[in-house]
């Protein structure tokens, strides 16, 4: 991707040396300073924030939840839809206000927005109070960039490189479940999507490094890993590996639970299905975005499958993986989506009876092919379609949850419920959220829970044993 012509820092920290001298070189500058980190967007961003946290704390920064006492604010941003971007600009306004009359208040913009030329330009013109813009591929340069910036004044922009980093350290939010990146970027170029531009080409991590990371996590007591990639089935294409081989190697580490997101229907092979069915510690849960149920829209989205092919794959998964739960993503109001095309989407939701779905109104992203497509569908109609779709999606989510009523299921207990502190919460192997009546000692364990209430978005149950 082409970046506008401005000051791009060129010098880079050698990745092998990331941790060796961090403390020695920088801790005198940063020790005792406080950082405030806010994360927007997907699991990939949540995991990147765990790396950012680790860098900052290695440098001597201390976490604060109170932005007013922070010396450094890091916004890890999302660009997938316009409202994600609006939220960040809204928050930047607050930062600008806090920064007034303070020299010791620095603002770093990280994440997907930092890879968009139009955003970078806008920030340089209208939001000069931002200190550093760092791209999604360049996180490992944050320490160096920060130390340089603390000596300089102009906005530092550092984005766009396709290096793949092994051996990254993370300050993980949980001691029970962990995200594990298996690849970066996406080559699919769905016509509506900004991700291939903000996260670059598909790059796979080495199989041995991933397996070692999972084994280490298991040793340290982690119960679950989620293998992360924009498009996990494409894992290994660039290094002569396959996702099914990786899954099998990760399963053999013996870690209790393995999950993976996100899958693309286009390259989900029979072998992958067989491996998922074969290993008990690979969870029977697949997030399989469909986006639309209409062939013409799918073609214009460049999704590379037809509704018939999706249905065939869906059926195969249901047949071969016992008890599998399948969720999806759906976009309504793609440019010039007709009512008939939308009805095809409703129809496929009825056929698949998804366990859940994330639904979105199409949001134009500058620089994507779909942004140039004509669109005569009024926003009010798109909103009305979203509502009709959500009603149907919720109906089937509820139906799937009702099937668990009075059943005993395995739940990995993650902690106390935020909504009701007398209860714990966790997930079934099929990724259903359960609020559990039970003793605190079971946090971190996979336990048997009897379900006594089923709603559309969660289940209630009672701990009955290990
Ligand atoms: N507008 C609306 N939804 C989008 N998604 C991706 N790009 C857009 C866009 N421009 C949705 C897709 C994807 C999910 C992560 O976000 O459904 O699967
Ligand atoms: Fe975006 Fe499509 Fe890649 Fe998913 S597969 S990240 S929707 S381009």
Short mmCIF file of C-alpha atoms and ligand atoms in Angstrom, two decimals:
data_model
loop_
_atom_site.label_atom_id
_atom_site.label_comp_id
_atom_site.label_asym_id
_atom_site.label_seq_id
_atom_site.Cartn_x
_atom_site.Cartn_y
_atom_site.Cartn_z
CA UNK A 1 0.00 0.00 0.00
CA UNK A 2 1.27 3.47 -0.83
CA UNK A 3 1.82 5.86 2.02
CA UNK A 4 1.71 9.63 1.62
CA UNK A 5 5.11 11.27 1.61
CA UNK A 6 6.00 12.27 5.14
CA UNK A 7 8.40 11.50 7.89
CA UNK A 8 8.59 7.72 8.14
CA UNK A 9 11.03 6.47 10.71
CA UNK A 10 13.44 4.08 8.99
CA UNK A 11 15.73 2.76 11.63
CA UNK A 12 14.44 -0.44 13.19
CA UNK A 13 15.13 -2.55 16.20
CA UNK A 14 16.34 -6.03 15.24
CA UNK A 15 13.54 -8.36 16.17
CA UNK A 16 15.90 -10.93 17.72
CA UNK A 17 17.04 -8.32 20.19
CA UNK A 18 13.67 -7.01 21.20
CA UNK A 19 13.89 -8.04 24.79
CA UNK A 20 17.59 -8.26 25.39
CA UNK A 21 18.32 -4.63 26.05
CA UNK A 22 14.88 -3.12 26.46
CA UNK A 23 15.17 -2.57 30.14
CA UNK A 24 18.77 -1.37 30.13
CA UNK A 25 18.28 1.08 27.31
CA UNK A 26 15.00 2.60 28.13
CA UNK A 27 13.96 2.08 31.73
CA UNK A 28 15.72 5.26 32.89
CA UNK A 29 13.45 7.25 30.55
CA UNK A 30 10.17 5.54 31.35
CA UNK A 31 10.38 4.09 34.87
CA UNK A 32 7.35 5.00 36.94
CA UNK A 33 5.46 6.68 34.09
CA UNK A 34 1.87 5.59 33.71
CA UNK A 35 0.12 4.28 30.61
CA UNK A 36 -3.52 4.00 29.68
CA UNK A 37 -4.40 1.51 26.95
CA UNK A 38 -7.71 1.29 25.12
CA UNK A 39 -8.49 -1.47 22.63
CA UNK A 40 -11.08 -1.39 19.85
CA UNK A 41 -12.13 -4.17 17.47
CA UNK A 42 -11.42 -7.83 16.93
CA UNK A 43 -9.59 -10.59 18.84
CA UNK A 44 -6.46 -9.87 16.83
CA UNK A 45 -6.42 -6.37 18.32
CA UNK A 46 -7.11 -7.67 21.80
CA UNK A 47 -4.10 -9.95 21.42
CA UNK A 48 -1.92 -7.16 19.96
CA UNK A 49 -2.80 -5.13 23.06
CA UNK A 50 -1.38 -7.94 25.19
CA UNK A 51 1.91 -7.43 23.31
CA UNK A 52 1.74 -3.63 23.71
CA UNK A 53 1.15 -4.06 27.45
CA UNK A 54 4.18 -6.32 27.67
CA UNK A 55 6.43 -3.80 25.89
CA UNK A 56 5.29 -0.91 28.02
CA UNK A 57 5.66 -2.79 31.28
CA UNK A 58 9.08 -4.12 30.29
CA UNK A 59 10.08 -0.50 29.68
CA UNK A 60 8.98 0.43 33.18
CA UNK A 61 5.57 1.94 32.49
CA UNK A 62 2.82 1.23 35.04
CA UNK A 63 -0.74 0.54 33.99
CA UNK A 64 -3.48 2.97 35.01
CA UNK A 65 -7.20 2.80 34.38
CA UNK A 66 -7.46 6.52 35.07
CA UNK A 67 -6.59 8.42 31.90
CA UNK A 68 -6.17 11.70 33.77
CA UNK A 69 -3.07 10.47 35.58
CA UNK A 70 -1.53 8.83 32.49
CA UNK A 71 1.67 10.03 30.79
CA UNK A 72 1.03 7.85 27.78
CA UNK A 73 -2.24 6.95 26.08
CA UNK A 74 -2.23 4.16 23.54
CA UNK A 75 -5.28 3.65 21.34
CA UNK A 76 -5.25 0.30 19.58
CA UNK A 77 -7.71 1.08 16.81
CA UNK A 78 -10.08 -0.71 14.44
CA UNK A 79 -10.98 0.32 10.89
CA UNK A 80 -13.44 -2.35 9.84
CA UNK A 81 -16.52 -0.11 9.86
CA UNK A 82 -17.06 3.65 9.96
CA UNK A 83 -18.51 3.61 13.49
CA UNK A 84 -15.32 1.97 14.82
CA UNK A 85 -13.34 4.87 13.36
CA UNK A 86 -15.81 7.46 14.72
CA UNK A 87 -15.39 6.07 18.24
CA UNK A 88 -11.62 6.53 18.04
CA UNK A 89 -11.88 10.11 16.78
CA UNK A 90 -14.37 10.82 19.56
CA UNK A 91 -11.92 9.52 22.14
CA UNK A 92 -9.04 11.45 20.56
CA UNK A 93 -11.03 14.62 21.24
CA UNK A 94 -10.98 13.80 24.94
CA UNK A 95 -7.22 13.14 24.78
CA UNK A 96 -6.65 16.52 23.11
CA UNK A 97 -8.42 18.22 25.98
CA UNK A 98 -6.37 16.31 28.59
CA UNK A 99 -3.13 17.10 26.80
CA UNK A 100 -3.61 20.86 27.02
CA UNK A 101 -0.76 22.47 28.97
CA UNK A 102 0.94 19.15 29.65
CA UNK A 103 4.34 18.17 28.24
CA UNK A 104 4.31 14.75 29.84
CA UNK A 105 1.24 13.45 28.04
CA UNK A 106 1.90 11.48 24.87
CA UNK A 107 -0.63 9.90 22.53
CA UNK A 108 0.06 6.81 20.42
CA UNK A 109 -2.33 5.66 17.71
CA UNK A 110 -1.78 1.97 16.96
CA UNK A 111 -3.80 -0.70 15.13
CA UNK A 112 -5.63 -0.78 11.81
CA UNK A 113 -6.42 2.94 11.49
CA UNK A 114 -2.68 3.59 11.56
CA UNK A 115 -2.34 1.71 8.28
CA UNK A 116 -4.86 3.86 6.38
CA UNK A 117 -3.31 6.69 4.35
CA UNK A 118 -6.46 8.83 4.59
CA UNK A 119 -6.50 8.52 8.37
CA UNK A 120 -2.79 9.34 8.63
CA UNK A 121 -3.32 12.43 6.50
CA UNK A 122 -6.30 13.54 8.53
CA UNK A 123 -4.36 13.17 11.76
CA UNK A 124 -1.39 15.06 10.47
CA UNK A 125 -3.60 17.91 9.30
CA UNK A 126 -6.25 18.13 12.00
CA UNK A 127 -4.99 16.23 15.01
CA UNK A 128 -1.41 17.39 15.43
CA UNK A 129 -1.51 16.59 19.13
CA UNK A 130 -1.12 12.86 18.30
CA UNK A 131 2.52 11.96 18.89
CA UNK A 132 3.08 8.58 17.30
CA UNK A 133 1.25 6.57 14.66
CA UNK A 134 2.43 2.97 14.63
CA UNK A 135 1.14 0.32 12.21
CA UNK A 136 -0.06 -3.19 12.89
CA UNK A 137 3.16 -4.81 11.62
CA UNK A 138 5.54 -2.59 13.53
CA UNK A 139 4.60 -3.10 17.13
CA UNK A 140 8.01 -4.46 18.01
CA UNK A 141 9.46 -1.05 17.22
CA UNK A 142 7.33 0.69 19.80
CA UNK A 143 10.05 0.92 22.50
CA UNK A 144 12.55 2.51 20.15
CA UNK A 145 9.97 4.82 18.67
CA UNK A 146 8.79 5.93 22.09
CA UNK A 147 12.29 6.68 23.29
CA UNK A 148 13.05 8.63 20.11
CA UNK A 149 9.86 10.54 20.35
CA UNK A 150 10.41 11.60 23.89
CA UNK A 151 13.38 13.56 22.51
CA UNK A 152 11.58 14.95 19.41
CA UNK A 153 8.40 16.82 18.69
CA UNK A 154 6.95 16.04 15.23
CA UNK A 155 4.39 13.30 14.62
CA UNK A 156 6.18 10.06 14.02
CA UNK A 157 4.60 7.67 11.51
CA UNK A 158 5.72 4.13 11.46
CA UNK A 159 3.70 1.63 9.50
CA UNK A 160 3.83 -0.88 6.70
CA UNK A 161 6.26 -3.71 6.79
CA UNK A 162 5.48 -7.33 6.26
CA UNK A 163 7.88 -8.88 8.71
CA UNK A 164 6.75 -11.86 10.68
CA UNK A 165 7.68 -11.89 14.31
CA UNK A 166 8.46 -15.05 16.25
CA UNK A 167 8.98 -15.16 19.99
CA UNK A 168 6.83 -12.13 20.83
CA UNK A 169 6.04 -11.77 24.54
CA UNK A 170 2.60 -10.92 25.80
CA UNK A 171 1.14 -9.73 29.09
CA UNK A 172 -1.88 -11.98 28.73
CA UNK A 173 -5.14 -10.77 30.25
CA UNK A 174 -6.15 -14.28 31.37
CA UNK A 175 -4.33 -17.14 33.11
CA UNK A 176 -6.85 -19.66 31.77
CA UNK A 177 -7.36 -18.96 28.07
CA UNK A 178 -4.84 -17.54 25.61
CA UNK A 179 -4.85 -16.14 22.10
CA UNK A 180 -2.13 -17.51 19.84
CA UNK A 181 -1.43 -15.85 16.51
CA UNK A 182 -0.78 -18.39 13.80
CA UNK A 183 -0.68 -16.00 10.87
CA UNK A 184 -0.97 -12.37 9.98
CA UNK A 185 -2.80 -10.55 7.20
CA UNK A 186 -5.30 -11.61 4.57
CA UNK A 187 -5.09 -12.22 0.81
CA UNK A 188 -8.77 -12.71 0.14
CA UNK A 189 -9.62 -9.14 -0.83
CA UNK A 190 -13.34 -9.31 -0.24
CA UNK A 191 -14.44 -6.16 -2.02
CA UNK A 192 -15.95 -4.48 1.06
CA UNK A 193 -13.08 -5.19 3.44
CA UNK A 194 -10.21 -2.99 4.59
CA UNK A 195 -8.25 -5.76 6.35
CA UNK A 196 -5.96 -6.79 3.45
CA UNK A 197 -4.86 -3.14 3.28
CA UNK A 198 -4.38 -2.61 7.02
CA UNK A 199 -2.90 -5.99 7.93
CA UNK A 200 -1.07 -6.82 4.72
CA UNK A 201 -0.45 -10.12 2.93
CA UNK A 202 -0.91 -13.53 4.52
CA UNK A 203 2.20 -14.52 6.48
CA UNK A 204 2.27 -17.76 8.47
CA UNK A 205 4.23 -18.29 11.64
CA UNK A 206 6.46 -21.35 11.83
CA UNK A 207 4.60 -24.48 12.88
CA UNK A 208 7.22 -25.40 15.51
CA UNK A 209 7.03 -21.95 17.16
CA UNK A 210 3.26 -22.15 17.41
CA UNK A 211 3.34 -25.67 18.85
CA UNK A 212 6.04 -24.63 21.33
CA UNK A 213 4.00 -21.61 22.39
CA UNK A 214 0.96 -23.84 23.02
CA UNK A 215 3.06 -26.42 24.93
CA UNK A 216 4.51 -23.64 27.11
CA UNK A 217 1.05 -22.27 27.80
CA UNK A 218 -0.12 -25.75 28.80
CA UNK A 219 2.89 -26.12 31.13
CA UNK A 220 1.96 -22.82 32.73
CA UNK A 221 -1.55 -24.12 33.45
CA UNK A 222 -3.54 -22.63 30.57
CA UNK A 223 -6.61 -24.67 29.72
CA UNK A 224 -7.53 -23.23 26.35
CA UNK A 225 -5.88 -21.66 23.32
CA UNK A 226 -7.56 -19.89 20.43
CA UNK A 227 -5.53 -19.97 17.24
CA UNK A 228 -5.90 -16.58 15.61
CA UNK A 229 -5.79 -15.49 12.01
CA UNK A 230 -7.93 -13.40 9.70
CA UNK A 231 -8.35 -16.53 7.70
CA UNK A 232 -6.94 -19.54 9.54
CA UNK A 233 -7.61 -22.14 6.85
CA UNK A 234 -5.06 -20.41 4.64
CA UNK A 235 -2.39 -21.12 7.27
CA UNK A 236 0.84 -22.48 5.84
CA UNK A 237 0.29 -21.80 2.14
CA UNK A 238 3.36 -19.54 2.12
CA UNK A 239 5.61 -21.98 4.01
CA UNK A 240 4.54 -25.39 2.65
CA UNK A 241 2.35 -26.25 5.64
CA UNK A 242 -1.37 -26.85 6.12
CA UNK A 243 -3.86 -25.79 8.76
CA UNK A 244 -4.96 -29.40 9.28
CA UNK A 245 -1.37 -30.46 10.04
CA UNK A 246 -1.01 -27.54 12.46
CA UNK A 247 -4.30 -28.43 14.17
CA UNK A 248 -3.17 -32.01 14.60
CA UNK A 249 0.21 -30.97 16.06
CA UNK A 250 -1.46 -28.52 18.44
CA UNK A 251 -3.99 -31.20 19.47
CA UNK A 252 -1.13 -33.56 20.31
CA UNK A 253 0.28 -31.09 22.87
CA UNK A 254 -2.62 -32.33 25.01
CA UNK A 255 -3.89 -28.87 25.98
CA UNK A 256 -7.51 -29.23 27.12
CA UNK A 257 -9.26 -26.98 24.64
CA UNK A 258 -8.34 -25.70 21.20
CA UNK A 259 -10.34 -23.15 19.25
CA UNK A 260 -9.59 -21.22 16.08
CA UNK A 261 -10.96 -18.10 14.37
CA UNK A 262 -11.78 -17.08 11.69
CA UNK A 263 -12.49 -19.69 9.02
CA UNK A 264 -13.16 -18.88 5.38
CA UNK A 265 -15.52 -21.28 3.58
CA UNK A 266 -13.39 -21.14 0.45
CA UNK A 267 -10.48 -23.21 1.69
CA UNK A 268 -11.97 -25.33 4.43
CA UNK A 269 -10.84 -28.82 3.39
CA UNK A 270 -12.24 -32.29 4.21
CA UNK A 271 -8.97 -33.02 5.97
CA UNK A 272 -9.57 -30.12 8.37
CA UNK A 273 -13.05 -31.45 9.12
CA UNK A 274 -11.63 -34.94 9.76
CA UNK A 275 -8.98 -33.62 12.16
CA UNK A 276 -11.54 -31.56 14.10
CA UNK A 277 -13.76 -34.65 14.37
CA UNK A 278 -10.84 -36.87 15.40
CA UNK A 279 -9.41 -34.94 18.37
CA UNK A 280 -11.53 -34.43 21.46
CA UNK A 281 -9.55 -31.37 22.52
CA UNK A 282 -10.40 -29.52 19.30
CA UNK A 283 -13.67 -27.84 20.18
CA UNK A 284 -16.73 -28.55 18.03
CA UNK A 285 -17.28 -24.93 17.21
CA UNK A 286 -16.72 -23.18 13.89
CA UNK A 287 -17.19 -19.52 13.08
CA UNK A 288 -17.90 -19.60 9.35
CA UNK A 289 -18.82 -16.19 7.91
CA UNK A 290 -21.29 -16.39 5.03
CA UNK A 291 -21.80 -12.61 4.49
CA UNK A 292 -24.72 -13.11 2.08
CA UNK A 293 -27.01 -15.88 0.84
CA UNK A 294 -27.26 -14.52 -2.69
CA UNK A 295 -24.91 -15.68 -5.44
CA UNK A 296 -24.74 -12.38 -7.29
CA UNK A 297 -23.88 -10.49 -4.10
CA UNK A 298 -21.35 -13.17 -3.11
CA UNK A 299 -19.73 -12.78 -6.52
CA UNK A 300 -19.58 -9.00 -6.20
CA UNK A 301 -18.17 -9.40 -2.70
CA UNK A 302 -15.45 -11.65 -4.20
CA UNK A 303 -16.22 -14.34 -1.63
CA UNK A 304 -15.21 -17.19 -4.00
CA UNK A 305 -18.10 -19.54 -3.11
CA UNK A 306 -21.76 -19.88 -4.01
CA UNK A 307 -24.64 -20.38 -1.59
CA UNK A 308 -24.81 -24.00 -2.78
CA UNK A 309 -21.13 -24.57 -1.96
CA UNK A 310 -21.55 -22.97 1.46
CA UNK A 311 -24.56 -25.19 2.20
CA UNK A 312 -22.68 -28.29 1.11
CA UNK A 313 -19.74 -27.46 3.40
CA UNK A 314 -22.11 -26.62 6.24
CA UNK A 315 -23.90 -29.97 5.85
CA UNK A 316 -20.62 -31.87 5.77
CA UNK A 317 -19.47 -30.20 9.01
CA UNK A 318 -22.75 -31.03 10.74
CA UNK A 319 -22.56 -34.65 9.59
CA UNK A 320 -18.94 -35.29 10.42
CA UNK A 321 -18.35 -33.31 13.63
CA UNK A 322 -20.66 -34.55 16.39
CA UNK A 323 -22.60 -31.72 18.07
CA UNK A 324 -20.78 -28.98 16.16
CA UNK A 325 -22.03 -25.41 16.65
CA UNK A 326 -21.66 -23.04 13.73
CA UNK A 327 -21.89 -19.25 13.89
CA UNK A 328 -21.55 -16.73 11.10
CA UNK A 329 -21.14 -13.10 10.00
CA UNK A 330 -23.67 -11.44 7.70
CA UNK A 331 -23.61 -8.06 5.96
CA UNK A 332 -26.87 -6.40 4.87
CA UNK A 333 -27.14 -3.52 2.45
CA UNK A 334 -24.12 -4.30 0.26
CA UNK A 335 -24.23 -1.80 -2.68
CA UNK A 336 -27.43 -2.30 -4.68
CA UNK A 337 -28.50 -5.39 -2.76
CA UNK A 338 -32.08 -5.98 -3.94
CA UNK A 339 -34.92 -7.13 -1.71
CA UNK A 340 -34.81 -10.51 -3.51
CA UNK A 341 -31.11 -10.84 -2.77
CA UNK A 342 -31.75 -10.03 0.88
CA UNK A 343 -34.51 -12.66 0.98
CA UNK A 344 -31.90 -15.21 -0.15
CA UNK A 345 -29.92 -14.29 2.95
CA UNK A 346 -32.95 -14.81 5.19
CA UNK A 347 -33.56 -18.09 3.44
CA UNK A 348 -30.06 -19.42 4.07
CA UNK A 349 -30.31 -18.41 7.74
CA UNK A 350 -33.47 -20.55 7.91
CA UNK A 351 -31.70 -23.46 6.22
CA UNK A 352 -28.61 -23.32 8.43
CA UNK A 353 -30.27 -22.46 11.75
CA UNK A 354 -27.03 -20.83 12.93
CA UNK A 355 -26.14 -21.04 16.62
CA UNK A 356 -25.45 -17.32 16.43
CA UNK A 357 -24.57 -14.58 13.97
CA UNK A 358 -22.85 -11.21 13.99
CA UNK A 359 -24.81 -8.95 11.68
CA UNK A 360 -23.66 -5.67 10.15
CA UNK A 361 -24.92 -2.94 7.88
CA UNK A 362 -22.45 -2.50 5.03
CA UNK A 363 -20.06 0.35 5.76
CA UNK A 364 -18.14 1.95 2.90
CA UNK A 365 -14.35 1.77 3.40
CA UNK A 366 -12.29 4.18 1.35
CA UNK A 367 -9.87 2.44 -1.02
CA UNK A 368 -11.84 -0.81 -1.30
CA UNK A 369 -13.44 -1.89 -4.62
CA UNK A 370 -16.97 -1.84 -3.16
CA UNK A 371 -16.58 1.85 -2.31
CA UNK A 372 -16.69 2.55 -6.06
CA UNK A 373 -19.90 0.53 -6.61
CA UNK A 374 -23.17 2.33 -7.17
CA UNK A 375 -25.65 2.08 -4.34
CA UNK A 376 -29.25 3.21 -4.51
CA UNK A 377 -30.56 1.42 -1.42
CA UNK A 378 -31.61 3.99 1.23
CA UNK A 379 -30.11 3.64 4.72
CA UNK A 380 -33.60 3.35 6.27
CA UNK A 381 -34.19 0.23 4.18
CA UNK A 382 -30.85 -1.25 5.23
CA UNK A 383 -31.70 -0.64 8.87
CA UNK A 384 -35.07 -2.27 8.44
CA UNK A 385 -33.44 -5.31 6.83
CA UNK A 386 -30.95 -5.57 9.68
CA UNK A 387 -33.85 -5.66 12.12
CA UNK A 388 -35.64 -8.41 10.17
CA UNK A 389 -32.40 -10.38 9.97
CA UNK A 390 -31.67 -9.98 13.68
CA UNK A 391 -35.12 -11.26 14.62
CA UNK A 392 -34.52 -14.42 12.61
CA UNK A 393 -30.96 -14.88 13.84
CA UNK A 394 -32.08 -14.49 17.48
CA UNK A 395 -34.88 -16.97 16.96
CA UNK A 396 -32.40 -19.66 15.89
CA UNK A 397 -29.83 -18.74 18.57
CA UNK A 398 -32.57 -19.20 21.14
CA UNK A 399 -33.71 -22.46 19.55
CA UNK A 400 -30.19 -23.85 19.69
CA UNK A 401 -29.81 -22.83 23.35
CA UNK A 402 -33.18 -24.38 24.27
CA UNK A 403 -31.81 -27.76 23.16
CA UNK A 404 -29.44 -27.62 26.15
CA UNK A 405 -32.17 -27.10 28.74
CA UNK A 406 -31.88 -29.66 31.58
CA UNK A 407 -28.76 -31.13 29.97
CA UNK A 408 -25.39 -31.49 31.70
CA UNK A 409 -22.57 -29.79 29.79
CA UNK A 410 -18.83 -29.21 30.25
CA UNK A 411 -18.03 -25.58 31.02
CA UNK A 412 -14.60 -23.98 31.36
CA UNK A 413 -15.12 -21.51 34.21
CA UNK A 414 -13.32 -18.22 33.50
CA UNK A 415 -14.24 -15.99 36.44
CA UNK A 416 -16.94 -14.08 38.22
CA UNK A 417 -19.84 -12.86 36.12
CA UNK A 418 -19.65 -9.11 35.53
CA UNK A 419 -23.41 -8.70 35.58
CA UNK A 420 -24.08 -10.75 38.71
CA UNK A 421 -21.15 -11.11 41.09
CA UNK A 422 -22.82 -14.00 42.94
CA UNK A 423 -22.36 -16.07 39.80
CA UNK A 424 -19.45 -17.39 37.77
CA UNK A 425 -19.26 -17.54 34.00
CA UNK A 426 -17.70 -19.77 31.41
CA UNK A 427 -18.15 -21.36 28.01
CA UNK A 428 -19.34 -24.73 26.77
CA UNK A 429 -17.21 -26.57 24.24
CA UNK A 430 -19.61 -25.18 21.61
CA UNK A 431 -18.78 -21.63 22.79
CA UNK A 432 -22.05 -20.91 24.53
CA UNK A 433 -21.87 -18.47 27.42
CA UNK A 434 -23.09 -19.95 30.72
CA UNK A 435 -23.69 -18.13 34.01
CA UNK A 436 -23.03 -20.66 36.72
CA UNK A 437 -24.07 -21.01 40.34
CA UNK A 438 -21.04 -22.56 42.02
CA UNK A 439 -18.05 -22.10 44.36
CA UNK A 440 -15.19 -19.75 43.37
CA UNK A 441 -12.66 -22.61 43.66
CA UNK A 442 -13.83 -23.98 40.31
CA UNK A 443 -12.54 -20.93 38.40
CA UNK A 444 -10.02 -22.21 35.86
CA UNK A 445 -11.51 -25.71 35.69
CA UNK A 446 -13.65 -27.58 33.21
CA UNK A 447 -16.66 -28.69 35.22
CA UNK A 448 -20.08 -30.27 34.74
CA UNK A 449 -22.96 -27.82 34.77
CA UNK A 450 -26.67 -28.56 34.63
CA UNK A 451 -28.49 -26.02 32.47
CA UNK A 452 -31.71 -24.74 34.06
CA UNK A 453 -32.48 -21.72 31.89
CA UNK A 454 -31.84 -20.97 28.22
CA UNK A 455 -32.02 -17.48 26.66
CA UNK A 456 -31.03 -16.19 23.22
CA UNK A 457 -27.54 -15.05 24.20
CA UNK A 458 -26.71 -17.05 27.32
CA UNK A 459 -27.54 -20.02 29.51
CA UNK A 460 -27.95 -20.30 33.28
CA UNK A 461 -26.80 -23.39 35.13
CA UNK A 462 -25.67 -25.00 38.31
CA UNK A 463 -22.31 -26.60 39.09
CA UNK A 464 -22.79 -30.30 39.74
CA UNK A 465 -19.23 -31.67 39.82
CA UNK A 466 -15.92 -32.04 38.07
N1 LIG B 1 -18.99 -3.19 6.30
C1 LIG B 1 -19.72 -3.98 7.14
N2 LIG B 1 -19.25 -5.10 7.69
C2 LIG B 1 -17.99 -5.46 7.38
N3 LIG B 1 -17.25 -6.52 7.76
C3 LIG B 1 -16.04 -6.41 7.20
N4 LIG B 1 -15.96 -5.31 6.46
C4 LIG B 1 -17.17 -4.69 6.55
C5 LIG B 1 -17.72 -3.52 5.99
N5 LIG B 1 -17.02 -2.73 5.16
C6 LIG B 1 -17.76 -7.59 8.62
C7 LIG B 1 -17.73 -8.94 7.92
C8 LIG B 1 -16.58 -9.63 8.61
C9 LIG B 1 -16.67 -9.06 10.00
C10 LIG B 1 -15.44 -9.21 10.83
O1 LIG B 1 -16.93 -7.69 9.78
O2 LIG B 1 -18.94 -9.60 8.16
O3 LIG B 1 -16.71 -11.04 8.59
FE1 LIG B 2 -11.75 -9.19 5.12
FE2 LIG B 2 -12.52 -11.14 3.46
FE3 LIG B 2 -10.04 -11.20 4.53
FE4 LIG B 2 -12.19 -11.67 6.09
S1 LIG B 2 -11.50 -12.95 4.35
S2 LIG B 2 -10.44 -10.33 6.54
S3 LIG B 2 -13.73 -10.31 5.19
S4 LIG B 2 -10.85 -9.68 3.09
#
